[in-house]
Amino acid sequence: MVRYVHHQLITAAEAAVALCVTVPVVFGLRDVPESDAELWRAGAALALVLVISGLLSCTVGWPGSEKRDFETALPLTDPESVLPTPGESLRRSFGWGFVGFLVVAGLVVALAWEPLAVFWPLLFVPVRMVTGAYAAYWERRHGLVLWRGHVADQPLGEKQALYSSVRRPAAP
């Protein structure tokens, strides 16, 4: 179980790790590309579209949207038995499999086609930051904490991926 907000926001770290691997390899094997202003404008426009998409996913309750997932999260029956400490939650939310996917896909596309495609992991960051920020806002507004993961002994949660528990008061 990992806090949903941590899971969303850790994508920036996963993208940074992927870039640390792919950028030196691609730019070592191919020349460093000259900056093309139109390409960067297209990248900025795509990032804006992804942010708007993330905002819509959080605010419109269509099937599969973040908002619908938040509202259908099952309450944990015994939060103390399944919730990790905050540090452990962050470690569990870092996905080496996702980093591997970013590295392999980035290397293939950047080496076979366009060297600037090495920066494609950055496209995941805006939408995940927006959904992470919205999840923190939703949690605060509802007095709940959202958790992503699998709880084997949770009733009615066989295929459930999102759970909630009451927000604990902050220590003085």
Short mmCIF file of C-alpha atoms in Angstrom, two decimals:
data_model
loop_
_atom_site.label_atom_id
_atom_site.label_comp_id
_atom_site.label_asym_id
_atom_site.label_seq_id
_atom_site.Cartn_x
_atom_site.Cartn_y
_atom_site.Cartn_z
CA MET A 1 0.00 0.00 0.00
CA VAL A 2 1.32 3.43 -0.89
CA ARG A 3 -0.22 6.82 -0.44
CA TYR A 4 -1.85 7.82 -3.71
CA VAL A 5 -0.28 11.31 -3.62
CA HIS A 6 3.23 9.84 -3.20
CA HIS A 7 2.57 7.39 -6.03
CA GLN A 8 1.60 10.23 -8.40
CA LEU A 9 4.35 12.68 -7.43
CA ILE A 10 7.20 10.14 -7.54
CA THR A 11 6.89 10.13 -11.36
CA ALA A 12 9.20 13.14 -11.50
CA ALA A 13 11.92 11.07 -9.82
CA GLU A 14 11.27 8.12 -12.12
CA ALA A 15 11.54 10.40 -15.18
CA ALA A 16 14.76 11.94 -13.82
CA VAL A 17 16.34 8.50 -13.31
CA ALA A 18 15.34 7.48 -16.85
CA LEU A 19 16.85 10.69 -18.23
CA CYS A 20 20.10 10.10 -16.31
CA VAL A 21 20.46 6.82 -18.20
CA THR A 22 19.15 7.70 -21.65
CA VAL A 23 20.51 11.22 -22.25
CA PRO A 24 24.23 10.32 -21.93
CA VAL A 25 23.77 7.18 -24.06
CA VAL A 26 21.84 8.89 -26.86
CA PHE A 27 23.93 12.06 -26.95
CA GLY A 28 27.11 9.94 -26.73
CA LEU A 29 26.11 7.86 -29.74
CA ARG A 30 24.51 10.68 -31.71
CA ASP A 31 25.37 14.34 -31.89
CA VAL A 32 23.65 16.69 -29.49
CA PRO A 33 20.75 18.09 -31.50
CA GLU A 34 20.47 21.78 -32.13
CA SER A 35 17.54 23.36 -30.37
CA ASP A 36 14.60 23.77 -32.69
CA ALA A 37 12.20 26.41 -31.34
CA GLU A 38 9.20 24.88 -33.05
CA LEU A 39 9.87 21.48 -31.51
CA TRP A 40 10.08 23.03 -28.03
CA ARG A 41 6.83 24.96 -28.63
CA ALA A 42 5.15 21.72 -29.67
CA GLY A 43 6.47 20.05 -26.51
CA ALA A 44 5.15 22.90 -24.35
CA ALA A 45 1.75 22.70 -26.09
CA LEU A 46 1.65 18.94 -25.51
CA ALA A 47 2.51 19.45 -21.82
CA LEU A 48 -0.32 21.97 -21.56
CA VAL A 49 -2.74 19.50 -23.15
CA LEU A 50 -1.60 16.85 -20.65
CA VAL A 51 -2.16 19.23 -17.71
CA ILE A 52 -5.66 20.07 -18.98
CA SER A 53 -6.33 16.35 -19.44
CA GLY A 54 -5.23 15.73 -15.85
CA LEU A 55 -7.48 18.52 -14.58
CA LEU A 56 -10.46 17.11 -16.50
CA SER A 57 -9.76 13.62 -15.16
CA CYS A 58 -9.81 15.00 -11.61
CA THR A 59 -12.89 17.19 -11.91
CA VAL A 60 -15.23 15.34 -14.30
CA GLY A 61 -16.64 12.05 -13.03
CA TRP A 62 -16.52 10.05 -16.25
CA PRO A 63 -15.76 6.29 -15.99
CA GLY A 64 -12.07 5.67 -15.32
CA SER A 65 -11.42 9.22 -14.15
CA GLU A 66 -9.44 10.03 -11.04
CA LYS A 67 -12.48 11.67 -9.46
CA ARG A 68 -14.56 8.50 -9.89
CA ASP A 69 -11.71 6.42 -8.45
CA PHE A 70 -11.45 8.69 -5.40
CA GLU A 71 -15.18 8.54 -4.75
CA THR A 72 -15.34 4.73 -5.04
CA ALA A 73 -12.28 4.02 -2.86
CA LEU A 74 -13.12 1.38 -0.26
CA PRO A 75 -12.42 2.20 3.38
CA LEU A 76 -9.66 0.08 4.91
CA THR A 77 -11.01 -2.25 7.59
CA ASP A 78 -7.78 -2.19 9.63
CA PRO A 79 -5.54 0.69 8.52
CA GLU A 80 -2.93 -0.03 11.20
CA SER A 81 -2.17 -3.48 9.79
CA VAL A 82 -1.58 -2.43 6.18
CA LEU A 83 -0.33 1.15 6.10
CA PRO A 84 3.42 1.63 5.75
CA THR A 85 5.40 4.42 7.33
CA PRO A 86 5.78 7.55 5.15
CA GLY A 87 9.37 6.66 4.15
CA GLU A 88 8.40 3.11 3.24
CA SER A 89 5.43 4.44 1.28
CA LEU A 90 7.76 6.57 -0.85
CA ARG A 91 10.12 3.64 -1.47
CA ARG A 92 7.25 1.39 -2.51
CA SER A 93 5.83 3.96 -4.91
CA PHE A 94 9.06 4.19 -6.93
CA GLY A 95 8.59 1.76 -9.83
CA TRP A 96 11.76 0.32 -11.32
CA GLY A 97 9.64 -1.42 -13.96
CA PHE A 98 8.23 1.94 -15.09
CA VAL A 99 11.76 3.41 -15.16
CA GLY A 100 12.90 0.46 -17.29
CA PHE A 101 10.01 1.04 -19.68
CA LEU A 102 10.91 4.75 -19.96
CA VAL A 103 14.58 3.94 -20.59
CA VAL A 104 14.01 1.24 -23.22
CA ALA A 105 11.33 3.17 -25.11
CA GLY A 106 13.37 6.39 -24.94
CA LEU A 107 16.52 4.70 -26.22
CA VAL A 108 14.77 2.93 -29.09
CA VAL A 109 12.95 6.01 -30.35
CA ALA A 110 15.85 8.43 -29.78
CA LEU A 111 18.46 6.19 -31.43
CA ALA A 112 16.26 5.09 -34.34
CA TRP A 113 14.50 8.35 -35.09
CA GLU A 114 14.90 11.67 -33.27
CA PRO A 115 17.48 12.30 -30.52
CA LEU A 116 15.20 14.80 -28.76
CA ALA A 117 12.73 11.96 -28.14
CA VAL A 118 15.05 11.05 -25.28
CA PHE A 119 13.11 13.63 -23.22
CA TRP A 120 9.76 11.85 -23.63
CA PRO A 121 9.67 10.68 -19.96
CA LEU A 122 9.04 14.32 -19.06
CA LEU A 123 5.61 14.05 -20.72
CA PHE A 124 4.40 11.89 -17.82
CA VAL A 125 5.29 14.49 -15.21
CA PRO A 126 2.67 17.26 -15.78
CA VAL A 127 -0.42 15.05 -15.64
CA ARG A 128 0.87 13.09 -12.63
CA MET A 129 1.73 16.32 -10.77
CA VAL A 130 -1.76 17.68 -11.44
CA THR A 131 -3.47 14.49 -10.27
CA GLY A 132 -1.20 14.29 -7.22
CA ALA A 133 -1.99 17.88 -6.26
CA TYR A 134 -5.70 17.32 -6.80
CA ALA A 135 -5.57 14.11 -4.71
CA ALA A 136 -3.98 16.07 -1.84
CA TYR A 137 -6.73 18.69 -2.15
CA TRP A 138 -9.43 15.99 -2.27
CA GLU A 139 -7.98 14.24 0.78
CA ARG A 140 -7.88 17.44 2.79
CA ARG A 141 -11.44 18.39 1.79
CA HIS A 142 -12.85 14.94 2.66
CA GLY A 143 -10.71 14.19 5.74
CA LEU A 144 -9.46 10.95 4.16
CA VAL A 145 -6.14 9.58 2.97
CA LEU A 146 -6.12 7.62 -0.30
CA TRP A 147 -3.97 4.49 -0.68
CA ARG A 148 -3.12 2.60 -3.88
CA GLY A 149 -2.30 -1.07 -3.73
CA HIS A 150 -3.70 -4.47 -2.94
CA VAL A 151 -4.97 -5.66 0.44
CA ALA A 152 -5.47 -9.43 0.41
CA ASP A 153 -7.71 -9.64 3.47
CA GLN A 154 -9.88 -6.63 2.57
CA PRO A 155 -13.55 -7.59 2.19
CA LEU A 156 -15.09 -6.57 -1.15
CA GLY A 157 -11.65 -5.50 -2.37
CA GLU A 158 -10.55 -8.35 -4.60
CA LYS A 159 -10.06 -6.15 -7.64
CA GLN A 160 -9.95 -2.85 -5.79
CA ALA A 161 -6.88 -0.68 -6.35
CA LEU A 162 -7.77 2.41 -4.29
CA TYR A 163 -8.60 2.48 -0.59
CA SER A 164 -9.20 5.22 1.94
CA SER A 165 -8.63 5.70 5.63
CA VAL A 166 -9.46 8.51 8.02
CA ARG A 167 -6.84 11.23 8.08
CA ARG A 168 -4.90 11.08 11.31
CA PRO A 169 -4.49 14.35 13.18
CA ALA A 170 -1.04 15.89 12.86
CA ALA A 171 1.24 15.43 15.85
CA PRO A 172 1.79 18.67 17.84
#
